[in-house]
PDB file of C-alpha atoms in Angstrom:
ATOM      1  CA  MET A   1       0.000   0.000   0.000  1.00 71.00           C
ATOM      2  CA  THR A   2       1.455   3.319  -1.121  1.00 92.00           C
ATOM      3  CA  ILE A   3       0.419   6.845  -0.204  1.00 97.00           C
ATOM      4  CA  SER A   4      -0.084   9.158  -3.168  1.00 97.00           C
ATOM      5  CA  LEU A   5      -0.224  12.947  -3.439  1.00 98.00           C
ATOM      6  CA  ARG A   6      -2.463  14.720  -5.920  1.00 97.00           C
ATOM      7  CA  THR A   7      -4.113  18.025  -6.746  1.00 97.00           C
ATOM      8  CA  PRO A   8      -7.856  17.413  -7.165  1.00 96.00           C
ATOM      9  CA  GLY A   9      -8.836  19.817  -9.931  1.00 95.00           C
ATOM     10  CA  VAL A  10     -12.002  21.879 -10.053  1.00 98.00           C
ATOM     11  CA  ASP A  11     -14.354  18.906 -10.329  1.00 97.00           C
ATOM     12  CA  GLY A  12     -12.833  17.310  -7.239  1.00 97.00           C
ATOM     13  CA  LEU A  13     -13.379  20.223  -4.843  1.00 98.00           C
ATOM     14  CA  ALA A  14     -16.974  19.527  -3.789  1.00 97.00           C
ATOM     15  CA  PRO A  15     -16.248  16.072  -2.318  1.00 98.00           C
ATOM     16  CA  LEU A  16     -13.306  17.523  -0.404  1.00 98.00           C
ATOM     17  CA  VAL A  17     -15.479  20.227   1.146  1.00 98.00           C
ATOM     18  CA  ALA A  18     -17.826  17.489   2.343  1.00 98.00           C
ATOM     19  CA  GLN A  19     -14.931  15.408   3.667  1.00 98.00           C
ATOM     20  CA  LEU A  20     -13.447  18.323   5.579  1.00 98.00           C
ATOM     21  CA  GLY A  21     -16.829  18.766   7.208  1.00 98.00           C
ATOM     22  CA  GLU A  22     -16.997  15.106   8.192  1.00 98.00           C
ATOM     23  CA  TRP A  23     -13.596  15.351   9.872  1.00 98.00           C
ATOM     24  CA  GLN A  24     -14.673  18.189  12.177  1.00 98.00           C
ATOM     25  CA  SER A  25     -15.742  17.178  15.690  1.00 96.00           C
ATOM     26  CA  GLU A  26     -15.980  18.661  19.154  1.00 94.00           C
ATOM     27  CA  ASP A  27     -13.423  16.254  20.585  1.00 93.00           C
ATOM     28  CA  GLY A  28     -11.181  16.375  17.521  1.00 94.00           C
ATOM     29  CA  PRO A  29      -8.184  18.606  16.811  1.00 95.00           C
ATOM     30  CA  VAL A  30      -8.169  22.210  15.666  1.00 95.00           C
ATOM     31  CA  GLN A  31      -7.506  21.831  11.943  1.00 98.00           C
ATOM     32  CA  LEU A  32      -8.388  23.045   8.464  1.00 98.00           C
ATOM     33  CA  HIS A  33     -12.164  23.654   8.220  1.00 98.00           C
ATOM     34  CA  PRO A  34     -14.360  23.647   5.091  1.00 98.00           C
ATOM     35  CA  GLY A  35     -14.893  27.338   5.791  1.00 98.00           C
ATOM     36  CA  ASP A  36     -11.175  27.980   5.369  1.00 98.00           C
ATOM     37  CA  LEU A  37     -11.386  26.581   1.863  1.00 98.00           C
ATOM     38  CA  GLY A  38     -14.648  28.443   1.334  1.00 98.00           C
ATOM     39  CA  TRP A  39     -13.059  31.758   2.265  1.00 98.00           C
ATOM     40  CA  PHE A  40     -10.094  31.047  -0.038  1.00 98.00           C
ATOM     41  CA  TRP A  41     -12.605  30.420  -2.854  1.00 98.00           C
ATOM     42  CA  ARG A  42     -12.960  34.203  -3.212  1.00 98.00           C
ATOM     43  CA  PHE A  43      -9.913  34.053  -5.459  1.00 98.00           C
ATOM     44  CA  GLY A  44     -11.817  31.874  -7.908  1.00 98.00           C
ATOM     45  CA  VAL A  45     -12.455  28.175  -8.321  1.00 98.00           C
ATOM     46  CA  ASP A  46      -9.347  27.548 -10.421  1.00 98.00           C
ATOM     47  CA  ARG A  47      -7.043  29.060  -7.839  1.00 98.00           C
ATOM     48  CA  ALA A  48      -8.846  27.201  -5.054  1.00 98.00           C
ATOM     49  CA  ALA A  49      -8.317  23.896  -6.840  1.00 98.00           C
ATOM     50  CA  ASP A  50      -4.657  24.682  -7.498  1.00 98.00           C
ATOM     51  CA  ALA A  51      -4.143  25.366  -3.768  1.00 98.00           C
ATOM     52  CA  VAL A  52      -5.413  21.979  -2.574  1.00 98.00           C
ATOM     53  CA  ARG A  53      -3.307  18.864  -2.002  1.00 98.00           C
ATOM     54  CA  VAL A  54      -4.712  15.422  -1.184  1.00 98.00           C
ATOM     55  CA  TRP A  55      -2.956  12.423   0.372  1.00 98.00           C
ATOM     56  CA  GLU A  56      -4.552   9.016  -0.236  1.00 98.00           C
ATOM     57  CA  ARG A  57      -3.743   5.353   0.276  1.00 97.00           C
ATOM     58  CA  ASP A  58      -5.426   2.875  -2.069  1.00 94.00           C
ATOM     59  CA  GLY A  59      -8.244   5.338  -2.690  1.00 92.00           C
ATOM     60  CA  GLU A  60      -8.758   6.132   0.994  1.00 96.00           C
ATOM     61  CA  LEU A  61      -8.572   9.857   1.747  1.00 98.00           C
ATOM     62  CA  LEU A  62      -6.164  10.448   4.646  1.00 98.00           C
ATOM     63  CA  ALA A  63      -5.307  14.161   4.655  1.00 98.00           C
ATOM     64  CA  ILE A  64      -6.251  17.363   2.836  1.00 98.00           C
ATOM     65  CA  GLY A  65      -3.936  20.348   2.587  1.00 98.00           C
ATOM     66  CA  MET A  66      -4.527  23.910   1.426  1.00 98.00           C
ATOM     67  CA  LEU A  67      -1.814  26.353   0.436  1.00 98.00           C
ATOM     68  CA  ASP A  68      -3.090  29.538   2.052  1.00 98.00           C
ATOM     69  CA  GLU A  69       0.059  31.100   0.642  1.00 98.00           C
ATOM     70  CA  PRO A  70       2.875  29.510  -1.396  1.00 98.00           C
ATOM     71  CA  ASP A  71       4.839  29.305   1.866  1.00 98.00           C
ATOM     72  CA  LEU A  72       1.980  28.172   4.165  1.00 98.00           C
ATOM     73  CA  LEU A  73       0.352  24.736   4.074  1.00 98.00           C
ATOM     74  CA  ARG A  74      -2.640  24.011   6.297  1.00 98.00           C
ATOM     75  CA  VAL A  75      -3.495  20.331   6.780  1.00 98.00           C
ATOM     76  CA  ALA A  76      -6.557  18.428   8.019  1.00 98.00           C
ATOM     77  CA  TYR A  77      -6.436  14.725   8.864  1.00 98.00           C
ATOM     78  CA  SER A  78      -8.853  11.858   8.892  1.00 98.00           C
ATOM     79  CA  PRO A  79      -9.460  11.104  12.596  1.00 96.00           C
ATOM     80  CA  ASP A  80      -7.776   7.707  12.264  1.00 96.00           C
ATOM     81  CA  ALA A  81      -4.698   9.048  10.487  1.00 98.00           C
ATOM     82  CA  LEU A  82      -3.189  11.464  12.995  1.00 98.00           C
ATOM     83  CA  GLN A  83      -0.629   8.918  14.163  1.00 98.00           C
ATOM     84  CA  ASP A  84      -0.212   7.083  10.860  1.00 98.00           C
ATOM     85  CA  GLU A  85       3.556   6.693  10.451  1.00 98.00           C
ATOM     86  CA  GLU A  86       3.572   6.206   6.694  1.00 98.00           C
ATOM     87  CA  LEU A  87       1.326   9.217   6.116  1.00 98.00           C
ATOM     88  CA  SER A  88       3.319  11.398   8.496  1.00 98.00           C
ATOM     89  CA  GLN A  89       6.566  10.534   6.743  1.00 98.00           C
ATOM     90  CA  ARG A  90       5.054  11.198   3.325  1.00 98.00           C
ATOM     91  CA  ILE A  91       3.660  14.609   4.314  1.00 98.00           C
ATOM     92  CA  PHE A  92       6.974  15.484   5.961  1.00 98.00           C
ATOM     93  CA  ASP A  93       8.950  14.495   2.857  1.00 98.00           C
ATOM     94  CA  ASP A  94       6.565  16.330   0.537  1.00 98.00           C
ATOM     95  CA  CYS A  95       6.865  19.516   2.604  1.00 98.00           C
ATOM     96  CA  ARG A  96      10.677  19.358   2.657  1.00 96.00           C
ATOM     97  CA  ASP A  97      11.175  18.904  -1.089  1.00 97.00           C
ATOM     98  CA  PRO A  98      10.033  21.857  -3.252  1.00 97.00           C
ATOM     99  CA  GLU A  99      10.177  19.663  -6.359  1.00 97.00           C
ATOM    100  CA  ARG A 100       7.167  17.703  -5.070  1.00 97.00           C
ATOM    101  CA  GLY A 101       4.920  20.701  -5.671  1.00 97.00           C
ATOM    102  CA  VAL A 102       3.757  21.418  -2.150  1.00 98.00           C
ATOM    103  CA  LEU A 103       5.830  24.191  -0.548  1.00 98.00           C
ATOM    104  CA  ILE A 104       8.343  26.555  -2.135  1.00 98.00           C
ATOM    105  CA  GLU A 105      12.002  26.857  -1.224  1.00 97.00           C
ATOM    106  CA  GLY A 106      13.177  28.954   1.723  1.00 97.00           C
ATOM    107  CA  LYS A 107      11.247  29.765   4.868  1.00 98.00           C
ATOM    108  CA  VAL A 108       7.946  27.880   4.877  1.00 98.00           C
ATOM    109  CA  TYR A 109       5.204  27.107   7.390  1.00 98.00           C
ATOM    110  CA  VAL A 110       2.977  24.104   8.104  1.00 98.00           C
ATOM    111  CA  GLU A 111      -0.207  24.228  10.170  1.00 98.00           C
ATOM    112  CA  ALA A 112      -1.160  20.722  11.299  1.00 98.00           C
ATOM    113  CA  PRO A 113      -3.077  19.374  14.304  1.00 98.00           C
ATOM    114  CA  MET A 114      -0.940  19.680  17.414  1.00 97.00           C
ATOM    115  CA  ASP A 115      -1.310  15.963  18.196  1.00 97.00           C
ATOM    116  CA  ALA A 116      -0.389  14.786  14.688  1.00 98.00           C
ATOM    117  CA  LEU A 117       2.720  12.616  14.479  1.00 98.00           C
ATOM    118  CA  VAL A 118       4.149  14.805  11.720  1.00 98.00           C
ATOM    119  CA  GLN A 119       4.762  17.521  14.324  1.00 98.00           C
ATOM    120  CA  GLU A 120       7.478  15.324  15.843  1.00 98.00           C
ATOM    121  CA  LEU A 121       9.134  14.837  12.469  1.00 98.00           C
ATOM    122  CA  PHE A 122       9.307  18.564  11.846  1.00 98.00           C
ATOM    123  CA  ALA A 123      10.753  19.168  15.316  1.00 97.00           C
ATOM    124  CA  LYS A 124      13.445  16.517  14.849  1.00 97.00           C
ATOM    125  CA  ASP A 125      14.379  18.125  11.528  1.00 97.00           C
ATOM    126  CA  GLY A 126      14.989  21.489  13.193  1.00 97.00           C
ATOM    127  CA  TRP A 127      11.724  23.213  12.331  1.00 98.00           C
ATOM    128  CA  ILE A 128      10.653  25.852  14.854  1.00 98.00           C
ATOM    129  CA  GLN A 129       7.311  26.582  16.474  1.00 98.00           C
ATOM    130  CA  ASP A 130       5.885  29.927  15.364  1.00 98.00           C
ATOM    131  CA  ASP A 131       3.950  32.429  17.484  1.00 98.00           C
ATOM    132  CA  PRO A 132       0.817  30.918  19.054  1.00 98.00           C
ATOM    133  CA  TRP A 133      -2.745  31.220  17.853  1.00 98.00           C
ATOM    134  CA  GLN A 134      -5.711  31.264  20.209  1.00 98.00           C
ATOM    135  CA  PRO A 135      -8.720  29.115  19.285  1.00 98.00           C
ATOM    136  CA  LEU A 136     -11.990  30.031  21.013  1.00 98.00           C
ATOM    137  CA  ARG A 137     -15.290  28.185  21.114  1.00 97.00           C
ATOM    138  CA  HIS A 138     -18.895  29.174  21.870  1.00 96.00           C
ATOM    139  CA  LEU A 139     -21.196  26.339  22.969  1.00 93.00           C
ATOM    140  CA  LEU A 140     -24.321  27.973  21.451  1.00 91.00           C
ATOM    141  CA  THR A 141     -26.449  27.196  24.456  1.00 78.00           C
ATOM    142  CA  ASP A 142     -26.992  30.704  25.787  1.00 66.00           C
ATOM    143  CA  GLY A 143     -25.658  34.239  25.797  1.00 64.00           C
ATOM    144  CA  LEU A 144     -26.389  34.959  22.118  1.00 76.00           C
ATOM    145  CA  GLU A 145     -28.675  37.926  22.626  1.00 79.00           C
ATOM    146  CA  GLN A 146     -27.329  41.259  21.461  1.00 76.00           C
ATOM    147  CA  SER A 147     -28.884  44.683  20.972  1.00 79.00           C
ATOM    148  CA  ALA A 148     -26.009  46.936  19.889  1.00 90.00           C
ATOM    149  CA  LEU A 149     -26.567  46.279  16.181  1.00 97.00           C
ATOM    150  CA  THR A 150     -29.251  45.532  13.641  1.00 97.00           C
ATOM    151  CA  ILE A 151     -28.120  42.361  11.855  1.00 97.00           C
ATOM    152  CA  GLU A 152     -28.753  41.688   8.167  1.00 98.00           C
ATOM    153  CA  VAL A 153     -27.928  38.680   6.002  1.00 98.00           C
ATOM    154  CA  ILE A 154     -26.076  39.671   2.856  1.00 98.00           C
ATOM    155  CA  GLY A 155     -27.163  38.466  -0.574  1.00 98.00           C
ATOM    156  CA  PRO A 156     -25.929  39.169  -4.103  1.00 98.00           C
ATOM    157  CA  GLU A 157     -27.709  42.534  -4.278  1.00 98.00           C
ATOM    158  CA  THR A 158     -26.053  43.808  -1.080  1.00 98.00           C
ATOM    159  CA  ALA A 159     -22.629  42.190  -1.425  1.00 98.00           C
ATOM    160  CA  SER A 160     -20.970  45.593  -1.735  1.00 98.00           C
ATOM    161  CA  GLU A 161     -21.882  46.390   1.881  1.00 98.00           C
ATOM    162  CA  ARG A 162     -20.099  43.252   3.093  1.00 98.00           C
ATOM    163  CA  THR A 163     -17.000  43.858   0.982  1.00 98.00           C
ATOM    164  CA  ALA A 164     -16.812  47.541   1.952  1.00 98.00           C
ATOM    165  CA  VAL A 165     -16.858  46.847   5.692  1.00 98.00           C
ATOM    166  CA  GLN A 166     -14.240  44.135   5.213  1.00 98.00           C
ATOM    167  CA  ARG A 167     -11.872  46.577   3.484  1.00 98.00           C
ATOM    168  CA  ALA A 168     -12.565  49.151   6.194  1.00 98.00           C
ATOM    169  CA  SER A 169     -11.765  46.588   8.904  1.00 98.00           C
ATOM    170  CA  PHE A 170      -8.508  45.108   7.605  1.00 98.00           C
ATOM    171  CA  ASP A 171      -5.613  47.105   6.223  1.00 97.00           C
ATOM    172  CA  GLY A 172      -4.633  45.783   2.826  1.00 97.00           C
ATOM    173  CA  SER A 173      -7.844  43.807   2.302  1.00 98.00           C
ATOM    174  CA  THR A 174      -8.569  43.017  -1.354  1.00 98.00           C
ATOM    175  CA  PHE A 175     -12.112  41.750  -0.805  1.00 98.00           C
ATOM    176  CA  THR A 176     -14.079  43.137  -3.765  1.00 98.00           C
ATOM    177  CA  ASP A 177     -17.606  42.534  -4.995  1.00 98.00           C
ATOM    178  CA  GLU A 178     -16.201  40.252  -7.684  1.00 98.00           C
ATOM    179  CA  ARG A 179     -14.453  38.182  -5.053  1.00 98.00           C
ATOM    180  CA  TRP A 180     -17.591  37.983  -2.909  1.00 98.00           C
ATOM    181  CA  HIS A 181     -19.500  36.541  -5.859  1.00 98.00           C
ATOM    182  CA  ALA A 182     -16.698  34.045  -6.543  1.00 98.00           C
ATOM    183  CA  MET A 183     -16.803  32.969  -2.890  1.00 98.00           C
ATOM    184  CA  ALA A 184     -20.599  32.743  -2.858  1.00 98.00           C
ATOM    185  CA  ALA A 185     -20.522  30.542  -5.974  1.00 98.00           C
ATOM    186  CA  GLY A 186     -18.306  28.019  -4.171  1.00 98.00           C
ATOM    187  CA  THR A 187     -19.529  24.705  -2.818  1.00 97.00           C
ATOM    188  CA  ALA A 188     -18.703  25.582   0.786  1.00 97.00           C
ATOM    189  CA  TYR A 189     -20.866  28.718   0.723  1.00 98.00           C
ATOM    190  CA  ALA A 190     -24.035  26.642   0.399  1.00 97.00           C
ATOM    191  CA  SER A 191     -23.794  26.260   4.195  1.00 95.00           C
ATOM    192  CA  ALA A 192     -22.483  29.739   4.960  1.00 98.00           C
ATOM    193  CA  ARG A 193     -23.835  33.206   5.664  1.00 98.00           C
ATOM    194  CA  CYS A 194     -22.455  36.724   5.417  1.00 98.00           C
ATOM    195  CA  LEU A 195     -23.792  39.137   8.021  1.00 98.00           C
ATOM    196  CA  VAL A 196     -23.424  42.869   8.517  1.00 98.00           C
ATOM    197  CA  GLY A 197     -24.336  44.954  11.548  1.00 98.00           C
ATOM    198  CA  ARG A 198     -25.866  48.436  11.352  1.00 98.00           C
ATOM    199  CA  ASP A 199     -25.682  51.009  14.107  1.00 97.00           C
ATOM    200  CA  GLU A 200     -28.599  53.216  15.173  1.00 96.00           C
ATOM    201  CA  GLN A 201     -27.981  55.514  12.210  1.00 97.00           C
ATOM    202  CA  GLY A 202     -28.173  52.622   9.765  1.00 97.00           C
ATOM    203  CA  THR A 203     -24.450  52.640   8.997  1.00 98.00           C
ATOM    204  CA  VAL A 204     -22.791  49.280   8.379  1.00 98.00           C
ATOM    205  CA  VAL A 205     -20.125  49.099  11.085  1.00 98.00           C
ATOM    206  CA  ALA A 206     -19.240  45.392  11.300  1.00 98.00           C
ATOM    207  CA  GLY A 207     -19.293  42.247   9.199  1.00 98.00           C
ATOM    208  CA  VAL A 208     -18.691  38.533   9.532  1.00 98.00           C
ATOM    209  CA  THR A 209     -18.875  35.366   7.460  1.00 98.00           C
ATOM    210  CA  VAL A 210     -19.850  32.088   9.124  1.00 98.00           C
ATOM    211  CA  TRP A 211     -19.340  28.586   7.759  1.00 98.00           C
ATOM    212  CA  SER A 212     -21.214  25.448   8.769  1.00 98.00           C
ATOM    213  CA  ALA A 213     -19.514  22.062   8.540  1.00 98.00           C
ATOM    214  CA  GLY A 214     -22.868  20.301   8.762  1.00 95.00           C
ATOM    215  CA  ALA A 215     -25.423  19.589  11.450  1.00 95.00           C
ATOM    216  CA  GLY A 216     -23.872  18.750  14.792  1.00 95.00           C
ATOM    217  CA  LYS A 217     -20.412  19.914  13.673  1.00 97.00           C
ATOM    218  CA  PRO A 218     -18.340  22.939  14.789  1.00 98.00           C
ATOM    219  CA  GLY A 219     -18.987  26.033  12.684  1.00 98.00           C
ATOM    220  CA  LEU A 220     -16.382  28.669  11.857  1.00 98.00           C
ATOM    221  CA  LEU A 221     -16.210  32.476  11.925  1.00 98.00           C
ATOM    222  CA  GLU A 222     -13.890  33.558   9.105  1.00 97.00           C
ATOM    223  CA  PRO A 223     -13.489  36.499   8.992  1.00 98.00           C
ATOM    224  CA  MET A 224     -14.993  39.023  11.439  1.00 98.00           C
ATOM    225  CA  GLY A 225     -14.184  42.711  11.345  1.00 98.00           C
ATOM    226  CA  VAL A 226     -15.296  46.088  12.709  1.00 98.00           C
ATOM    227  CA  HIS A 227     -14.967  49.272  10.661  1.00 98.00           C
ATOM    228  CA  ARG A 228     -11.865  51.143  11.824  1.00 98.00           C
ATOM    229  CA  ASP A 229     -13.913  54.333  12.363  1.00 98.00           C
ATOM    230  CA  HIS A 230     -16.414  52.639  14.659  1.00 98.00           C
ATOM    231  CA  ARG A 231     -14.340  50.624  17.088  1.00 97.00           C
ATOM    232  CA  GLY A 232     -14.541  50.665  20.874  1.00 96.00           C
ATOM    233  CA  ARG A 233     -18.342  50.615  20.986  1.00 96.00           C
ATOM    234  CA  GLY A 234     -19.032  46.922  21.510  1.00 96.00           C
ATOM    235  CA  TYR A 235     -19.769  46.182  17.862  1.00 97.00           C
ATOM    236  CA  GLY A 236     -17.234  43.363  17.681  1.00 97.00           C
ATOM    237  CA  GLU A 237     -18.929  41.596  20.561  1.00 96.00           C
ATOM    238  CA  ALA A 238     -22.360  42.160  19.016  1.00 96.00           C
ATOM    239  CA  ILE A 239     -21.482  40.839  15.558  1.00 97.00           C
ATOM    240  CA  SER A 240     -19.710  37.842  17.133  1.00 97.00           C
ATOM    241  CA  ARG A 241     -22.839  36.963  19.097  1.00 96.00           C
ATOM    242  CA  ALA A 242     -24.870  37.329  15.894  1.00 96.00           C
ATOM    243  CA  ALA A 243     -22.411  35.037  14.107  1.00 97.00           C
ATOM    244  CA  ALA A 244     -22.789  32.379  16.810  1.00 97.00           C
ATOM    245  CA  ALA A 245     -26.574  32.652  16.578  1.00 95.00           C
ATOM    246  CA  ALA A 246     -26.406  32.239  12.798  1.00 96.00           C
ATOM    247  CA  LEU A 247     -24.320  29.092  13.181  1.00 97.00           C
ATOM    248  CA  ARG A 248     -26.805  27.744  15.699  1.00 96.00           C
ATOM    249  CA  ASP A 249     -29.567  28.328  13.134  1.00 95.00           C
ATOM    250  CA  LEU A 250     -27.477  26.435  10.565  1.00 96.00           C
ATOM    251  CA  GLY A 251     -27.326  23.450  12.922  1.00 96.00           C
ATOM    252  CA  ALA A 252     -23.764  23.847  14.174  1.00 97.00           C
ATOM    253  CA  SER A 253     -22.866  22.310  17.513  1.00 96.00           C
ATOM    254  CA  THR A 254     -20.511  25.146  18.442  1.00 97.00           C
ATOM    255  CA  ALA A 255     -19.078  28.331  16.963  1.00 97.00           C
ATOM    256  CA  PHE A 256     -15.319  28.380  16.553  1.00 97.00           C
ATOM    257  CA  VAL A 257     -12.813  31.133  15.777  1.00 98.00           C
ATOM    258  CA  ASN A 258      -9.022  31.328  15.714  1.00 98.00           C
ATOM    259  CA  THR A 259      -6.995  34.512  16.167  1.00 98.00           C
ATOM    260  CA  PRO A 260      -3.325  35.314  16.847  1.00 98.00           C
ATOM    261  CA  SER A 261      -2.692  35.186  20.590  1.00 98.00           C
ATOM    262  CA  PHE A 262      -0.909  38.536  20.472  1.00 98.00           C
ATOM    263  CA  ASN A 263      -4.143  40.193  19.285  1.00 97.00           C
ATOM    264  CA  ILE A 264      -5.380  40.643  22.815  1.00 97.00           C
ATOM    265  CA  GLY A 265      -8.147  42.985  21.685  1.00 97.00           C
ATOM    266  CA  ALA A 266      -9.666  40.316  19.438  1.00 98.00           C
ATOM    267  CA  VAL A 267      -9.329  37.655  22.127  1.00 98.00           C
ATOM    268  CA  ALA A 268     -11.068  39.923  24.633  1.00 98.00           C
ATOM    269  CA  THR A 269     -13.847  40.697  22.155  1.00 97.00           C
ATOM    270  CA  TYR A 270     -14.599  37.034  21.525  1.00 97.00           C
ATOM    271  CA  GLN A 271     -14.530  36.244  25.228  1.00 97.00           C
ATOM    272  CA  ALA A 272     -16.959  39.090  25.899  1.00 95.00           C
ATOM    273  CA  ALA A 273     -19.248  37.500  23.285  1.00 95.00           C
ATOM    274  CA  GLY A 274     -19.229  34.187  25.174  1.00 94.00           C
ATOM    275  CA  PHE A 275     -16.369  32.370  23.448  1.00 96.00           C
ATOM    276  CA  GLU A 276     -14.085  30.324  25.692  1.00 97.00           C
ATOM    277  CA  PRO A 277     -10.365  29.931  24.920  1.00 98.00           C
ATOM    278  CA  LEU A 278      -9.005  26.489  24.075  1.00 97.00           C
ATOM    279  CA  ALA A 279      -5.385  25.336  24.141  1.00 97.00           C
ATOM    280  CA  GLU A 280      -3.158  27.475  21.934  1.00 98.00           C
ATOM    281  CA  VAL A 281      -1.905  26.081  18.631  1.00 98.00           C
ATOM    282  CA  ARG A 282       1.298  26.816  16.702  1.00 98.00           C
ATOM    283  CA  ASP A 283       2.523  26.428  13.158  1.00 98.00           C
ATOM    284  CA  GLN A 284       5.921  24.890  12.491  1.00 98.00           C
ATOM    285  CA  TYR A 285       8.322  26.724  10.201  1.00 98.00           C
ATOM    286  CA  ARG A 286      11.560  25.881   8.490  1.00 97.00           C
ATOM    287  CA  PRO A 287      14.092  28.713   8.690  1.00 93.00           C
ATOM    288  CA  ALA A 288      15.316  29.981   5.332  1.00 85.00           C
TER     289      ALA A 288
END
């Protein structure tokens, strides 16, 4: 039995979205979510397909990777494959050799579940743990009421309001109307929602996109932002509560978000909205 690596192509993306959803669980690791691929889809279906890598053994899907950047691979595992020695060695070898078409030369990063065996292989090879990220989870049982904003679900006719607040929330954002429509045309968006929040004057001051992985599975916030001119008024907390409520309506078991640990303002906002911090996670990187 030999493990193979492939790029799925456009026609192979939909089954992978479904598989990523199946691999999500409350007692499972923090790993690549179908919403991560859905958010990447804004760059177009061809680029999304080109960014995906699949590891299989005799037709059995073992791991799915997504190149968030040419130097950053994010990997999700089948629950039974986290400690698979052959798979771990293959992923490790593929990440080390640029000629295999996974990562480029020089300094590169890999995000994998913290309890995956491949983490040990990277460490033994001299890779270094990067700065921590803070996952947070909302159980969706209570505390979802909010009154600071009027929440609206975005559709094709109002996409410009979602993209505008995104650009006003993140320096350097390239989220355009065209990219919203590309994202919304993706398979993963069938179980997603874009929300905006209006203040008392009717101004859109916050936005969020939420992604369901299926009924009874953890849902993802990716991304959430507050307009830079309207911060410090509780809008981040309000839109985060609205996002959790939307995921509950979509059948999610919990709402999940991941933010850099150094972003203490974001961590505090999510906690104020009822999200509880989980154990920190770290990427591994190979020095240039």
